[in-house]
PDB file of C-alpha atoms and ligand atoms in Angstrom:
ATOM      1  CA  MET A  70     -23.299   4.361  27.775  1.00 90.00           C
ATOM      2  CA  GLN A  71     -25.349   7.237  26.319  1.00 91.00           C
ATOM      3  CA  ASN A  72     -26.489   7.606  22.724  1.00 94.00           C
ATOM      4  CA  LEU A  73     -26.427   3.986  21.646  1.00 97.00           C
ATOM      5  CA  TYR A  74     -28.652   3.300  18.614  1.00 97.00           C
ATOM      6  CA  TYR A  75     -28.018  -0.458  18.743  1.00 97.00           C
ATOM      7  CA  ASP A  76     -27.774  -2.952  21.555  1.00 96.00           C
ATOM      8  CA  ILE A  77     -23.980  -2.908  21.517  1.00 97.00           C
ATOM      9  CA  ASP A  78     -22.093  -4.881  24.129  1.00 96.00           C
ATOM     10  CA  THR A  79     -19.727  -2.199  25.393  1.00 95.00           C
ATOM     11  CA  LYS A  80     -17.502  -4.879  26.925  1.00 95.00           C
ATOM     12  CA  LYS A  81     -16.893  -6.450  23.498  1.00 95.00           C
ATOM     13  CA  ILE A  82     -15.901  -3.449  21.417  1.00 97.00           C
ATOM     14  CA  PRO A  83     -13.463  -4.395  18.616  1.00 98.00           C
ATOM     15  CA  SER A  84      -9.919  -3.192  19.333  1.00 98.00           C
ATOM     16  CA  HIS A  85      -9.065  -2.242  15.780  1.00 98.00           C
ATOM     17  CA  ILE A  86     -11.406  -1.097  13.012  1.00 98.00           C
ATOM     18  CA  ALA A  87      -9.951  -0.472   9.550  1.00 98.00           C
ATOM     19  CA  ILE A  88     -12.083   1.506   7.114  1.00 98.00           C
ATOM     20  CA  ILE A  89     -12.115   1.757   3.321  1.00 98.00           C
ATOM     21  CA  MET A  90     -13.860   5.091   2.869  1.00 98.00           C
ATOM     22  CA  ASP A  91     -15.527   4.706  -0.507  1.00 98.00           C
ATOM     23  CA  GLY A  92     -18.233   6.557  -2.400  1.00 98.00           C
ATOM     24  CA  ASN A  93     -17.344  10.244  -2.068  1.00 98.00           C
ATOM     25  CA  GLY A  94     -17.429  10.659  -5.848  1.00 97.00           C
ATOM     26  CA  ARG A  95     -20.765   8.876  -6.305  1.00 98.00           C
ATOM     27  CA  TRP A  96     -22.307  10.778  -3.416  1.00 98.00           C
ATOM     28  CA  ALA A  97     -21.307  14.074  -5.062  1.00 98.00           C
ATOM     29  CA  LYS A  98     -22.420  12.941  -8.516  1.00 98.00           C
ATOM     30  CA  SER A  99     -25.882  12.072  -7.233  1.00 98.00           C
ATOM     31  CA  ARG A 100     -26.098  15.710  -6.112  1.00 98.00           C
ATOM     32  CA  PHE A 101     -24.798  17.029  -9.469  1.00 98.00           C
ATOM     33  CA  MET A 102     -21.703  18.297  -7.703  1.00 98.00           C
ATOM     34  CA  PRO A 103     -17.987  17.822  -8.478  1.00 96.00           C
ATOM     35  CA  ARG A 104     -16.181  14.844  -6.927  1.00 96.00           C
ATOM     36  CA  THR A 105     -14.143  17.159  -4.721  1.00 95.00           C
ATOM     37  CA  PHE A 106     -17.379  18.234  -3.008  1.00 97.00           C
ATOM     38  CA  GLY A 107     -17.791  14.601  -1.974  1.00 98.00           C
ATOM     39  CA  HIS A 108     -14.271  14.452  -0.555  1.00 97.00           C
ATOM     40  CA  LYS A 109     -14.947  17.583   1.510  1.00 97.00           C
ATOM     41  CA  ALA A 110     -18.093  15.960   2.908  1.00 98.00           C
ATOM     42  CA  GLY A 111     -16.005  12.828   3.529  1.00 98.00           C
ATOM     43  CA  VAL A 112     -13.688  14.735   5.830  1.00 98.00           C
ATOM     44  CA  GLU A 113     -16.704  15.686   7.941  1.00 98.00           C
ATOM     45  CA  THR A 114     -17.470  11.947   8.289  1.00 98.00           C
ATOM     46  CA  ILE A 115     -13.875  11.288   9.365  1.00 98.00           C
ATOM     47  CA  ARG A 116     -14.289  13.863  12.109  1.00 97.00           C
ATOM     48  CA  LYS A 117     -17.514  12.251  13.365  1.00 97.00           C
ATOM     49  CA  VAL A 118     -16.271   8.670  13.142  1.00 98.00           C
ATOM     50  CA  VAL A 119     -12.985   9.358  14.933  1.00 98.00           C
ATOM     51  CA  LYS A 120     -14.818  11.086  17.758  1.00 97.00           C
ATOM     52  CA  GLU A 121     -17.370   8.295  18.089  1.00 97.00           C
ATOM     53  CA  ALA A 122     -14.696   5.588  17.930  1.00 98.00           C
ATOM     54  CA  SER A 123     -12.830   7.304  20.709  1.00 96.00           C
ATOM     55  CA  ARG A 124     -16.015   7.594  22.783  1.00 96.00           C
ATOM     56  CA  LEU A 125     -16.831   3.902  22.311  1.00 97.00           C
ATOM     57  CA  GLY A 126     -13.381   2.899  23.525  1.00 97.00           C
ATOM     58  CA  ILE A 127     -12.009   1.579  20.251  1.00 98.00           C
ATOM     59  CA  LYS A 128      -8.202   1.459  20.527  1.00 98.00           C
ATOM     60  CA  TYR A 129      -7.205   1.660  16.856  1.00 98.00           C
ATOM     61  CA  ILE A 130      -8.797   3.150  13.756  1.00 98.00           C
ATOM     62  CA  THR A 131      -7.020   2.854  10.414  1.00 98.00           C
ATOM     63  CA  LEU A 132      -8.365   4.907   7.513  1.00 98.00           C
ATOM     64  CA  TYR A 133      -7.504   4.200   3.878  1.00 98.00           C
ATOM     65  CA  ALA A 134      -7.100   7.855   2.875  1.00 98.00           C
ATOM     66  CA  PHE A 135      -4.876   7.588  -0.214  1.00 98.00           C
ATOM     67  CA  SER A 136      -3.663   4.439  -1.937  1.00 97.00           C
ATOM     68  CA  THR A 137      -0.587   3.983  -4.117  1.00 96.00           C
ATOM     69  CA  GLU A 138      -3.075   3.636  -7.012  1.00 95.00           C
ATOM     70  CA  ASN A 139      -4.864   6.928  -6.257  1.00 97.00           C
ATOM     71  CA  TRP A 140      -2.094   8.880  -8.071  1.00 98.00           C
ATOM     72  CA  LYS A 141      -3.861   7.792 -11.285  1.00 97.00           C
ATOM     73  CA  ARG A 142      -6.714  10.216 -10.513  1.00 96.00           C
ATOM     74  CA  PRO A 143      -6.875  13.646 -12.214  1.00 95.00           C
ATOM     75  CA  LYS A 144      -4.235  16.007 -10.863  1.00 96.00           C
ATOM     76  CA  GLU A 145      -6.869  18.416  -9.573  1.00 95.00           C
ATOM     77  CA  GLU A 146      -8.509  15.684  -7.502  1.00 95.00           C
ATOM     78  CA  VAL A 147      -5.167  14.534  -6.082  1.00 97.00           C
ATOM     79  CA  ASN A 148      -4.364  18.140  -5.125  1.00 97.00           C
ATOM     80  CA  THR A 149      -7.735  18.504  -3.436  1.00 96.00           C
ATOM     81  CA  LEU A 150      -7.195  15.337  -1.397  1.00 98.00           C
ATOM     82  CA  MET A 151      -3.736  16.505  -0.287  1.00 98.00           C
ATOM     83  CA  GLY A 152      -5.168  19.922   0.586  1.00 98.00           C
ATOM     84  CA  LEU A 153      -7.970  18.329   2.604  1.00 98.00           C
ATOM     85  CA  LEU A 154      -5.446  16.263   4.528  1.00 98.00           C
ATOM     86  CA  VAL A 155      -3.513  19.388   5.478  1.00 98.00           C
ATOM     87  CA  SER A 156      -6.608  21.396   6.402  1.00 98.00           C
ATOM     88  CA  TYR A 157      -8.043  18.478   8.407  1.00 97.00           C
ATOM     89  CA  LEU A 158      -4.861  18.214  10.459  1.00 98.00           C
ATOM     90  CA  LYS A 159      -4.572  21.980  10.912  1.00 97.00           C
ATOM     91  CA  LYS A 160      -8.181  22.262  12.036  1.00 97.00           C
ATOM     92  CA  GLU A 161      -8.497  19.117  14.134  1.00 97.00           C
ATOM     93  CA  LEU A 162      -5.073  18.653  15.705  1.00 98.00           C
ATOM     94  CA  GLN A 163      -5.890  20.611  18.834  1.00 97.00           C
ATOM     95  CA  GLU A 164      -9.113  18.702  19.490  1.00 96.00           C
ATOM     96  CA  LEU A 165      -7.611  15.327  18.580  1.00 97.00           C
ATOM     97  CA  ASP A 166      -4.821  16.019  21.049  1.00 97.00           C
ATOM     98  CA  GLU A 167      -7.287  17.091  23.747  1.00 96.00           C
ATOM     99  CA  ASN A 168      -9.177  13.851  23.156  1.00 95.00           C
ATOM    100  CA  ASN A 169      -5.956  11.902  23.768  1.00 97.00           C
ATOM    101  CA  VAL A 170      -5.789  10.625  20.144  1.00 98.00           C
ATOM    102  CA  ARG A 171      -2.399   9.593  18.792  1.00 98.00           C
ATOM    103  CA  ILE A 172      -1.881  10.179  15.081  1.00 98.00           C
ATOM    104  CA  ARG A 173       0.330   7.886  13.045  1.00 98.00           C
ATOM    105  CA  THR A 174       0.646   6.931   9.405  1.00 98.00           C
ATOM    106  CA  ILE A 175       1.268   3.875   7.298  1.00 98.00           C
ATOM    107  CA  GLY A 176       2.494   4.023   3.706  1.00 97.00           C
ATOM    108  CA  ASP A 177       5.264   5.860   1.880  1.00 97.00           C
ATOM    109  CA  ILE A 178       4.858   9.309   3.414  1.00 97.00           C
ATOM    110  CA  ASP A 179       8.062  10.575   1.755  1.00 97.00           C
ATOM    111  CA  GLY A 180       6.231  10.392  -1.578  1.00 97.00           C
ATOM    112  CA  LEU A 181       3.656  13.017  -0.479  1.00 98.00           C
ATOM    113  CA  PRO A 182       3.933  16.777  -1.062  1.00 98.00           C
ATOM    114  CA  LYS A 183       6.229  18.484   1.459  1.00 98.00           C
ATOM    115  CA  VAL A 184       3.400  20.478   3.024  1.00 98.00           C
ATOM    116  CA  CYS A 185       1.648  17.178   3.898  1.00 98.00           C
ATOM    117  CA  ILE A 186       4.833  15.632   5.278  1.00 98.00           C
ATOM    118  CA  ASP A 187       5.419  18.678   7.492  1.00 98.00           C
ATOM    119  CA  GLU A 188       1.852  18.748   8.785  1.00 98.00           C
ATOM    120  CA  LEU A 189       1.912  14.996   9.474  1.00 98.00           C
ATOM    121  CA  ASP A 190       5.254  15.269  11.280  1.00 98.00           C
ATOM    122  CA  GLU A 191       3.877  18.018  13.503  1.00 98.00           C
ATOM    123  CA  SER A 192       0.692  16.048  14.238  1.00 98.00           C
ATOM    124  CA  LYS A 193       2.604  12.887  15.105  1.00 98.00           C
ATOM    125  CA  GLU A 194       5.048  14.793  17.288  1.00 98.00           C
ATOM    126  CA  LYS A 195       2.311  16.675  19.163  1.00 98.00           C
ATOM    127  CA  THR A 196       0.272  13.537  19.870  1.00 98.00           C
ATOM    128  CA  LYS A 197       3.065  11.001  20.375  1.00 98.00           C
ATOM    129  CA  ASN A 198       2.507  10.628  24.136  1.00 98.00           C
ATOM    130  CA  ASN A 199      -1.268  10.273  23.940  1.00 98.00           C
ATOM    131  CA  ASP A 200      -2.545   6.868  24.983  1.00 97.00           C
ATOM    132  CA  GLY A 201      -6.134   7.001  23.757  1.00 97.00           C
ATOM    133  CA  LEU A 202      -7.342   6.086  20.285  1.00 98.00           C
ATOM    134  CA  VAL A 203      -4.557   5.480  17.759  1.00 98.00           C
ATOM    135  CA  LEU A 204      -5.603   7.013  14.451  1.00 98.00           C
ATOM    136  CA  SER A 205      -3.542   5.554  11.599  1.00 98.00           C
ATOM    137  CA  LEU A 206      -3.860   7.321   8.274  1.00 98.00           C
ATOM    138  CA  ALA A 207      -2.954   5.082   5.338  1.00 98.00           C
ATOM    139  CA  LEU A 208      -1.390   7.499   2.857  1.00 98.00           C
ATOM    140  CA  ASN A 209       0.409   6.542  -0.337  1.00 98.00           C
ATOM    141  CA  TYR A 210      -0.223   3.070   1.071  1.00 98.00           C
ATOM    142  CA  GLY A 211      -0.447  -0.267  -0.709  1.00 98.00           C
ATOM    143  CA  GLY A 212      -0.558  -3.629   1.056  1.00 98.00           C
ATOM    144  CA  ARG A 213       1.663  -5.304  -1.516  1.00 98.00           C
ATOM    145  CA  ALA A 214       4.217  -2.478  -1.449  1.00 97.00           C
ATOM    146  CA  ASP A 215       4.336  -2.768   2.336  1.00 98.00           C
ATOM    147  CA  ILE A 216       5.032  -6.509   2.068  1.00 98.00           C
ATOM    148  CA  VAL A 217       7.730  -5.878  -0.569  1.00 98.00           C
ATOM    149  CA  ASP A 218       9.421  -3.386   1.788  1.00 97.00           C
ATOM    150  CA  ALA A 219       9.292  -5.915   4.629  1.00 98.00           C
ATOM    151  CA  VAL A 220      10.799  -8.644   2.417  1.00 98.00           C
ATOM    152  CA  LYS A 221      13.651  -6.310   1.416  1.00 98.00           C
ATOM    153  CA  ASN A 222      14.251  -5.312   5.022  1.00 98.00           C
ATOM    154  CA  ILE A 223      14.379  -8.949   6.190  1.00 98.00           C
ATOM    155  CA  SER A 224      16.593  -9.954   3.242  1.00 98.00           C
ATOM    156  CA  ASN A 225      19.077  -7.249   4.226  1.00 98.00           C
ATOM    157  CA  GLN A 226      19.080  -8.474   7.816  1.00 98.00           C
ATOM    158  CA  VAL A 227      19.935 -11.972   6.539  1.00 98.00           C
ATOM    159  CA  LYS A 228      22.570 -10.610   4.151  1.00 98.00           C
ATOM    160  CA  ASP A 229      24.206  -8.618   6.961  1.00 98.00           C
ATOM    161  CA  GLY A 230      24.318 -11.746   9.106  1.00 98.00           C
ATOM    162  CA  ASN A 231      21.987 -10.325  11.769  1.00 98.00           C
ATOM    163  CA  ILE A 232      19.437 -13.129  11.441  1.00 98.00           C
ATOM    164  CA  GLU A 233      19.277 -16.624   9.894  1.00 98.00           C
ATOM    165  CA  VAL A 234      16.739 -17.655   7.246  1.00 98.00           C
ATOM    166  CA  GLU A 235      15.295 -19.982   9.906  1.00 98.00           C
ATOM    167  CA  ASP A 236      14.479 -16.947  12.061  1.00 98.00           C
ATOM    168  CA  ILE A 237      11.924 -15.731   9.524  1.00 98.00           C
ATOM    169  CA  ASP A 238       8.441 -16.427  10.827  1.00 98.00           C
ATOM    170  CA  GLU A 239       5.011 -14.785  10.870  1.00 98.00           C
ATOM    171  CA  ILE A 240       5.882 -12.746  13.952  1.00 98.00           C
ATOM    172  CA  LEU A 241       9.003 -11.305  12.317  1.00 98.00           C
ATOM    173  CA  ILE A 242       7.073 -10.405   9.162  1.00 98.00           C
ATOM    174  CA  SER A 243       4.310  -8.735  11.219  1.00 98.00           C
ATOM    175  CA  LYS A 244       6.973  -6.827  13.135  1.00 98.00           C
ATOM    176  CA  THR A 245       8.569  -5.589   9.922  1.00 98.00           C
ATOM    177  CA  LEU A 246       5.408  -4.227   8.281  1.00 98.00           C
ATOM    178  CA  SER A 247       4.430  -0.576   8.739  1.00 97.00           C
ATOM    179  CA  THR A 248       1.574  -1.729  11.008  1.00 98.00           C
ATOM    180  CA  LYS A 249       4.071  -3.230  13.477  1.00 97.00           C
ATOM    181  CA  ASP A 250       2.830  -1.267  16.481  1.00 93.00           C
ATOM    182  CA  ILE A 251      -0.859  -2.017  16.034  1.00 96.00           C
ATOM    183  CA  VAL A 252      -2.918  -5.158  16.460  1.00 97.00           C
ATOM    184  CA  ASP A 253      -4.476  -6.775  13.387  1.00 98.00           C
ATOM    185  CA  PRO A 254      -7.916  -5.375  12.482  1.00 98.00           C
ATOM    186  CA  ASP A 255     -10.874  -7.119  14.094  1.00 98.00           C
ATOM    187  CA  LEU A 256     -13.247  -5.484  11.671  1.00 98.00           C
ATOM    188  CA  VAL A 257     -12.831  -4.033   8.178  1.00 98.00           C
ATOM    189  CA  ILE A 258     -15.593  -1.706   7.010  1.00 98.00           C
ATOM    190  CA  ARG A 259     -16.054  -0.738   3.361  1.00 98.00           C
ATOM    191  CA  THR A 260     -18.707   1.781   2.412  1.00 98.00           C
ATOM    192  CA  SER A 261     -20.554   2.357  -0.849  1.00 98.00           C
ATOM    193  CA  GLY A 262     -21.396  -1.185  -1.949  1.00 97.00           C
ATOM    194  CA  GLU A 263     -18.070  -2.384  -3.328  1.00 96.00           C
ATOM    195  CA  GLN A 264     -16.939  -5.714  -1.853  1.00 97.00           C
ATOM    196  CA  ARG A 265     -13.202  -5.804  -2.367  1.00 97.00           C
ATOM    197  CA  LEU A 266     -10.042  -5.107  -0.405  1.00 97.00           C
ATOM    198  CA  SER A 267      -8.251  -2.886  -2.963  1.00 97.00           C
ATOM    199  CA  ASN A 268      -4.735  -3.644  -1.673  1.00 98.00           C
ATOM    200  CA  PHE A 269      -5.517  -2.615   1.925  1.00 98.00           C
ATOM    201  CA  LEU A 270      -3.729  -4.333   4.839  1.00 98.00           C
ATOM    202  CA  LEU A 271      -3.351  -7.622   2.953  1.00 98.00           C
ATOM    203  CA  TRP A 272      -1.278  -9.432   5.557  1.00 98.00           C
ATOM    204  CA  GLU A 273      -3.070  -8.001   8.574  1.00 98.00           C
ATOM    205  CA  VAL A 274      -6.653  -8.985   7.642  1.00 98.00           C
ATOM    206  CA  ALA A 275      -6.031 -12.751   7.721  1.00 97.00           C
ATOM    207  CA  TYR A 276      -8.697 -13.234  10.422  1.00 96.00           C
ATOM    208  CA  SER A 277     -10.624  -9.965  10.224  1.00 97.00           C
ATOM    209  CA  GLU A 278     -14.381  -9.772   9.892  1.00 97.00           C
ATOM    210  CA  PHE A 279     -15.671  -7.807   6.898  1.00 98.00           C
ATOM    211  CA  TYR A 280     -18.623  -5.455   6.905  1.00 98.00           C
ATOM    212  CA  TYR A 281     -19.940  -3.937   3.705  1.00 98.00           C
ATOM    213  CA  THR A 282     -22.605  -1.275   3.501  1.00 98.00           C
ATOM    214  CA  ASP A 283     -24.234   0.499   0.553  1.00 98.00           C
ATOM    215  CA  VAL A 284     -24.050   3.805   2.433  1.00 98.00           C
ATOM    216  CA  HIS A 285     -21.653   6.258   0.754  1.00 98.00           C
ATOM    217  CA  TRP A 286     -18.847   7.530   2.985  1.00 98.00           C
ATOM    218  CA  PRO A 287     -20.265  11.093   3.334  1.00 98.00           C
ATOM    219  CA  ASP A 288     -23.509   9.576   4.693  1.00 98.00           C
ATOM    220  CA  PHE A 289     -21.723   7.243   7.123  1.00 98.00           C
ATOM    221  CA  ASP A 290     -21.995   8.515  10.704  1.00 98.00           C
ATOM    222  CA  GLU A 291     -22.022   7.567  14.390  1.00 98.00           C
ATOM    223  CA  LYS A 292     -25.136   5.446  13.943  1.00 98.00           C
ATOM    224  CA  GLU A 293     -23.676   3.574  10.951  1.00 98.00           C
ATOM    225  CA  LEU A 294     -20.490   2.894  12.912  1.00 98.00           C
ATOM    226  CA  GLN A 295     -22.531   1.476  15.763  1.00 98.00           C
ATOM    227  CA  LYS A 296     -24.492  -0.646  13.281  1.00 98.00           C
ATOM    228  CA  ALA A 297     -21.254  -2.127  11.936  1.00 98.00           C
ATOM    229  CA  ILE A 298     -20.020  -2.878  15.455  1.00 98.00           C
ATOM    230  CA  PHE A 299     -23.352  -4.467  16.396  1.00 98.00           C
ATOM    231  CA  ASP A 300     -23.222  -6.637  13.258  1.00 98.00           C
ATOM    232  CA  TYR A 301     -19.640  -7.651  14.130  1.00 97.00           C
ATOM    233  CA  GLN A 302     -20.704  -8.612  17.643  1.00 97.00           C
ATOM    234  CA  GLN A 303     -23.219 -11.128  16.251  1.00 95.00           C
ATOM    235  CA  ARG A 304     -20.457 -13.049  14.463  1.00 94.00           C
ATOM    236  CA  ASP A 305     -18.756 -16.172  15.684  1.00 86.00           C
ATOM    237  CA  ARG A 306     -14.989 -15.734  15.300  1.00 81.00           C
ATOM    238  CA  ARG A 307     -13.219 -19.090  15.345  1.00 84.00           C
ATOM    239  CA  PHE A 308      -9.810 -18.179  13.891  1.00 86.00           C
ATOM    240  CA  GLY A 309      -9.739 -21.483  12.009  1.00 87.00           C
ATOM    241  CA  GLY A 310     -10.640 -23.534  15.067  1.00 89.00           C
ATOM    242  CA  VAL A 311     -13.925 -24.961  16.346  1.00 85.00           C
ATOM    243  CA  LYS A 312     -16.082 -23.931  19.273  1.00 75.00           C
TER     244      LYS A 312
HETATM  245  C1  FPP B 452     -13.185   7.248  -1.887  1.00 55.91           C
HETATM  246  O1  FPP B 452     -14.147   7.910  -2.637  1.00 55.91           O
HETATM  247  C2  FPP B 452     -12.391   8.166  -1.066  1.00 55.91           C
HETATM  248  C3  FPP B 452     -11.062   8.431  -1.240  1.00 55.91           C
HETATM  249  C4  FPP B 452     -10.256   7.822  -2.295  1.00 55.91           C
HETATM  250  C5  FPP B 452     -10.328   9.367  -0.399  1.00 55.91           C
HETATM  251  C6  FPP B 452     -10.737   9.511   1.028  1.00 55.91           C
HETATM  252  C7  FPP B 452     -10.164  10.777   1.523  1.00 55.91           C
HETATM  253  C8  FPP B 452     -10.802  11.762   2.189  1.00 55.91           C
HETATM  254  C9  FPP B 452     -12.191  11.637   2.631  1.00 55.91           C
HETATM  255  C10 FPP B 452     -10.167  13.083   2.510  1.00 55.91           C
HETATM  256  C11 FPP B 452      -8.700  13.224   2.761  1.00 55.91           C
HETATM  257  C12 FPP B 452      -8.140  12.467   3.885  1.00 55.91           C
HETATM  258  C13 FPP B 452      -8.007  12.855   5.174  1.00 55.91           C
HETATM  259  C14 FPP B 452      -7.381  11.910   6.133  1.00 55.91           C
HETATM  260  C15 FPP B 452      -8.462  14.135   5.699  1.00 55.91           C
HETATM  261  P1  FPP B 452     -14.104   7.751  -4.207  1.00 55.91           P
HETATM  262  O2  FPP B 452     -13.554   9.005  -4.778  1.00 55.91           O
HETATM  263  O3  FPP B 452     -13.336   6.522  -4.584  1.00 55.91           O
HETATM  264  O4  FPP B 452     -15.625   7.599  -4.541  1.00 55.91           O
HETATM  265  P2  FPP B 452     -16.266   6.873  -5.809  1.00 55.91           P
HETATM  266  O5  FPP B 452     -15.862   5.431  -5.726  1.00 55.91           O
HETATM  267  O6  FPP B 452     -17.722   7.082  -5.607  1.00 55.91           O
HETATM  268  O7  FPP B 452     -15.721   7.569  -7.003  1.00 55.91           O
END
C-alpha cells in the first residue's frame, strides 16, 4: 500500500476504531483564537481521517462528536458545533457517498435541532446501501443513557411477555444498544492528553485497546492515525485468556 509512514501490517487493520476528538479549544487558545476556530479546524481533521480510514480498509469509525454533557457549553459554541455538523454533511455527502461510506448515528438524534435531524436523515438515506466504511457519528450520545434505554426496552419486552428474564444475556443487551449493528471497537483513540472515557461506548469497550496522544484533534492527521494503528498492532490482545 502507498503512503505508509509506519510499518503497518495491512492484513491486521483493526475493524472498528472509535475516536474521542479532544483538544479543539486548547488548539485554538494556543493560537489566540476563539474555540470555534478550533472546531472548524477539527472538521478538516474529520475529513482527512475518514478518507484515510476508508483507504486503509477500516470497516467502522465512530466519532464522539457531541455528548449529552456538551449541552452545558456556551450557547454560541453549541450552535457552532451544530452548524458545523450541517455544513460538513452538506459539503461532504457527495464524496462520502462516492467513496462508498455509509453514515449512521448513535445517540438521541431527536434532541438535536431540526436542521441537523433533516441533514442526518438525508445523509443516512443517501448512503444506506453503501458497503464500505461505516461512519457512526455519536451525537447527543452518552454511554450510560444508551444503557438506560436498553434496560427500559428489555424491561418492556419482559413486561409484554415477549421474553423471559432468563433470556437476558450479554448478546441481548449488545443487540439492544444503539451500536447493535456494529462490532465492538478494537481501538479507542483519545487526542489531546486526557486519559478518560467521558461516557463513551461504556459497554462496547470491554476489551478495546486504548491509545492516548498529546496531539490536539486539529493536528491529528493521516500519519497520526497510522501511528495509532501501528501502536495497536504491537499489542497482545488476550481477551482475558492466556496465550
Ligand atoms: C473536543 O474539543 C471536540 C468536541 C467536543 C466536538 C467535536 C466536533 C467537531 C470537530 C465538529 C462537529 C462535528 C462533526 C461530525 C462535523 P474541546 O472543545 O473539548 O477541546 P478542549 O478540551 O481543548 O476545550
